[in-house]
mmCIF file of C-alpha atoms in Angstrom:
data_model
loop_
_atom_site.group_PDB
_atom_site.id
_atom_site.type_symbol
_atom_site.label_atom_id
_atom_site.label_comp_id
_atom_site.label_asym_id
_atom_site.label_seq_id
_atom_site.Cartn_x
_atom_site.Cartn_y
_atom_site.Cartn_z
ATOM 1 C CA THR A 76 82.349 103.389 192.923
ATOM 2 C CA VAL A 77 83.270 104.281 189.334
ATOM 3 C CA PHE A 78 86.339 106.052 190.665
ATOM 4 C CA ILE A 79 87.403 102.963 192.632
ATOM 5 C CA VAL A 80 86.991 100.733 189.549
ATOM 6 C CA LEU A 81 89.043 103.156 187.417
ATOM 7 C CA GLU A 82 91.728 103.357 190.069
ATOM 8 C CA LEU A 83 91.836 99.556 190.309
ATOM 9 C CA LEU A 84 92.123 99.243 186.510
ATOM 10 C CA PHE A 85 94.955 101.796 186.548
ATOM 11 C CA VAL A 86 96.879 99.880 189.221
ATOM 12 C CA ILE A 87 96.369 96.588 187.337
ATOM 13 C CA GLY A 88 97.551 98.267 184.122
ATOM 14 C CA VAL A 89 100.701 99.670 185.739
ATOM 15 C CA PHE A 90 101.456 96.326 187.378
ATOM 16 C CA THR A 91 100.955 94.504 184.049
ATOM 17 C CA TYR A 92 103.163 97.010 182.222
ATOM 18 C CA PHE A 93 106.071 96.482 184.604
ATOM 19 C CA LEU A 94 105.550 92.722 184.628
ATOM 20 C CA ILE A 95 105.529 92.440 180.822
ATOM 21 C CA ASN A 96 108.392 94.918 180.345
ATOM 22 C CA SER A 97 110.773 93.464 182.904
ATOM 23 C CA PRO A 98 114.472 93.765 182.005
ATOM 24 C CA GLN A 99 116.010 90.771 180.243
ATOM 25 C CA ALA A 100 119.705 89.849 180.030
ATOM 26 C CA ILE A 101 120.114 87.868 176.799
ATOM 27 C CA ALA A 102 123.795 87.440 175.875
ATOM 28 C CA PRO A 103 126.550 86.596 176.631
ATOM 29 C CA THR A 104 125.678 83.778 178.996
ATOM 30 C CA GLY A 105 128.237 81.253 180.177
ATOM 31 C CA ASP A 106 130.279 81.923 177.053
ATOM 32 C CA ILE A 107 134.050 81.858 176.758
ATOM 33 C CA ILE A 108 135.096 84.938 174.820
ATOM 34 C CA THR A 109 138.415 85.748 173.180
ATOM 35 C CA ASP A 110 137.522 88.729 171.009
ATOM 36 C CA ASN A 111 135.061 91.600 170.907
ATOM 37 C CA PHE A 112 131.475 90.895 171.849
ATOM 38 C CA THR A 113 128.213 92.731 172.375
ATOM 39 C CA PHE A 114 125.855 92.668 175.332
ATOM 40 C CA GLU A 115 122.293 91.893 174.305
ATOM 41 C CA PHE A 116 119.411 92.904 176.576
ATOM 42 C CA LYS A 117 115.851 94.289 176.539
ATOM 43 C CA ASN A 118 113.870 96.807 178.586
ATOM 44 C CA ALA A 119 116.861 98.018 180.584
ATOM 45 C CA ARG A 120 118.242 101.380 181.631
ATOM 46 C CA GLU A 121 121.573 100.207 183.048
ATOM 47 C CA LEU A 122 124.026 97.347 182.629
ATOM 48 C CA LEU A 123 125.886 96.173 185.737
ATOM 49 C CA ILE A 124 129.129 94.163 185.488
ATOM 50 C CA SER A 125 131.043 92.657 188.403
ATOM 51 C CA THR A 126 133.774 90.156 189.160
ATOM 52 C CA ASN A 127 131.543 88.524 191.781
ATOM 53 C CA PRO A 128 127.896 87.402 191.742
ATOM 54 C CA GLU A 129 127.038 89.635 194.726
ATOM 55 C CA PHE A 130 127.885 92.787 192.697
ATOM 56 C CA THR A 131 129.751 94.356 195.625
ATOM 57 C CA ASN A 132 131.602 96.874 193.387
ATOM 58 C CA PRO A 133 129.786 96.848 190.046
ATOM 59 C CA ILE A 134 130.642 98.806 186.952
ATOM 60 C CA ILE A 135 127.415 100.576 185.964
ATOM 61 C CA LEU A 136 127.013 101.474 182.293
ATOM 62 C CA LYS A 137 124.268 103.400 180.550
ATOM 63 C CA LYS A 138 123.568 103.946 176.839
ATOM 64 C CA ASP A 139 126.236 103.908 174.118
ATOM 65 C CA PHE A 140 129.104 102.455 176.085
ATOM 66 C CA LYS A 141 132.334 100.726 175.133
ATOM 67 C CA ILE A 142 134.438 98.925 177.720
ATOM 68 C CA ASN A 143 137.647 96.883 177.688
ATOM 69 C CA LEU A 144 137.726 94.144 180.303
ATOM 70 C CA PRO A 145 140.828 92.117 181.156
ATOM 71 C CA PRO A 146 140.662 88.307 181.041
ATOM 72 C CA GLY A 147 138.612 86.726 183.814
ATOM 73 C CA THR A 148 135.096 85.661 184.787
ATOM 74 C CA TYR A 149 132.408 88.329 184.998
ATOM 75 C CA TYR A 150 128.818 88.488 186.193
ATOM 76 C CA TRP A 151 126.287 90.840 184.662
ATOM 77 C CA LYS A 152 122.665 91.880 184.849
ATOM 78 C CA VAL A 153 120.492 94.703 183.622
ATOM 79 C CA ARG A 154 118.307 97.061 185.599
ATOM 80 C CA GLY A 155 115.050 98.618 184.511
ATOM 81 C CA LEU A 156 113.068 101.334 186.201
ATOM 82 C CA ILE A 157 112.026 99.078 189.091
ATOM 83 C CA ARG A 158 113.301 95.546 188.524
ATOM 84 C CA GLU A 159 116.550 93.757 187.663
ATOM 85 C CA SER A 160 117.157 90.821 185.347
ATOM 86 C CA GLU A 161 118.580 87.476 186.306
ATOM 87 C CA VAL A 162 122.369 87.310 186.728
ATOM 88 C CA ARG A 163 124.383 85.978 183.779
ATOM 89 C CA ASN A 164 128.104 85.259 183.500
ATOM 90 C CA PHE A 165 130.844 84.984 180.884
ATOM 91 C CA THR A 166 134.587 84.406 180.803
ATOM 92 C CA ILE A 167 137.122 86.358 178.779
ATOM 93 C CA LYS A 168 139.893 83.954 177.855
ATOM 94 C CA THR A 169 143.526 85.043 177.914
ATOM 95 C CA ARG A 170 144.949 85.511 174.429
ATOM 96 C CA ALA A 171 148.699 86.148 174.096
ATOM 97 C CA GLU A 172 149.449 86.902 170.444
ATOM 98 C CA PHE A 173 151.779 89.175 168.505
ATOM 99 C CA ILE A 174 152.620 89.842 164.883
ATOM 100 C CA LEU A 175 156.105 90.566 163.550
ATOM 101 C CA ASN A 176 156.519 92.917 160.584
ATOM 102 C CA GLU A 177 159.943 93.186 158.998
ATOM 103 C CA SER A 178 161.522 96.057 157.077
ATOM 104 C CA LYS A 179 165.083 96.317 155.776
ATOM 105 C CA THR A 180 166.506 97.605 159.048
ATOM 106 C CA ARG A 181 163.859 97.072 161.752
ATOM 107 C CA TYR A 182 161.343 94.673 163.229
ATOM 108 C CA LYS A 183 157.946 95.944 164.369
ATOM 109 C CA LEU A 184 156.186 93.793 166.988
ATOM 110 C CA THR A 185 152.483 94.431 167.633
ATOM 111 C CA ASN A 186 150.504 92.973 170.531
ATOM 112 C CA LEU A 187 147.302 91.490 169.064
ATOM 113 C CA GLY A 188 146.226 89.761 172.284
ATOM 114 C CA ASN A 189 144.284 90.911 175.317
ATOM 115 C CA VAL A 190 147.132 90.786 177.872
ATOM 116 C CA ILE A 191 150.438 92.630 178.319
ATOM 117 C CA LEU A 192 153.239 90.685 176.613
ATOM 118 C CA ASN A 193 156.807 90.097 177.670
ATOM 119 C CA ILE A 194 158.768 89.583 174.425
ATOM 120 C CA THR A 195 162.227 88.017 174.600
ATOM 121 C CA GLU A 196 164.623 88.759 171.736
ATOM 122 C CA LYS A 197 167.166 85.995 171.111
ATOM 123 C CA SER A 198 170.167 85.534 168.867
ATOM 124 C CA HIS A 199 172.013 82.214 168.663
ATOM 125 C CA ASN A 200 169.829 80.908 171.546
ATOM 126 C CA LYS A 201 170.966 83.729 173.867
ATOM 127 C CA THR A 202 168.691 86.440 175.218
ATOM 128 C CA ILE A 203 169.792 89.803 173.824
ATOM 129 C CA GLY A 204 166.802 91.919 174.831
ATOM 130 C CA GLU A 205 163.346 92.076 176.375
ATOM 131 C CA LEU A 206 160.327 94.199 175.525
ATOM 132 C CA ILE A 207 157.082 94.814 177.367
ATOM 133 C CA ILE A 208 154.248 95.550 174.929
ATOM 134 C CA ASN A 209 150.832 96.691 176.164
ATOM 135 C CA VAL A 210 147.596 95.527 174.563
ATOM 136 C CA GLY A 211 147.130 97.078 171.112
ATOM 137 C CA GLU A 212 150.564 98.713 171.092
ATOM 138 C CA SER A 213 153.653 98.185 168.937
ATOM 139 C CA LYS A 214 157.392 98.497 169.469
ATOM 140 C CA GLU A 215 160.236 98.538 166.992
ATOM 141 C CA VAL A 216 163.698 97.032 167.370
ATOM 142 C CA GLU A 217 166.780 97.116 165.211
ATOM 143 C CA LYS A 218 167.138 94.164 162.886
ATOM 144 C CA LYS A 219 170.016 91.810 163.689
ATOM 145 C CA ASN A 220 171.224 88.537 162.153
ATOM 146 C CA GLN A 221 169.734 85.281 163.422
ATOM 147 C CA THR A 222 167.161 87.032 165.613
ATOM 148 C CA SER A 223 164.089 85.295 166.988
ATOM 149 C CA PHE A 224 161.311 86.490 169.301
ATOM 150 C CA GLU A 225 159.354 84.661 171.960
ATOM 151 C CA GLY A 226 156.324 86.117 173.668
ATOM 152 C CA LYS A 227 154.452 85.250 176.831
ATOM 153 C CA GLN A 228 151.967 86.886 179.155
ATOM 154 C CA LYS A 229 153.602 89.311 181.584
#
């Protein structure tokens, strides 16, 4: 009978451990994000990210990860040894932004947003060129008189 009591205490202890240490998804939750952010969670071994709440094709990440996600709505949860957390969501907002640096002979355009940009170069209200600039990249063009630039999401 002592063995049965010890076995019962062990089972109760294991059950309590997993109940108390269940994985928790903390942040982001329902947020609209434009810049870098950090996932916050507890008691988890894996982070799952998906574009749908059913997680049909999830991205599964483990420790020390860095990921770039395009604009859109995402669902995420964390998984422990046995259990999963509740599902959370967040939205990455589209941000089309560029900076123009000028030297004596050239313009340098840098995409600071989170989408590919289509930059139109104009002179005297006429289109004289177009550039496609990927996220985080720069392109240089020759400086001309009366030049302006207009950017939009590709």
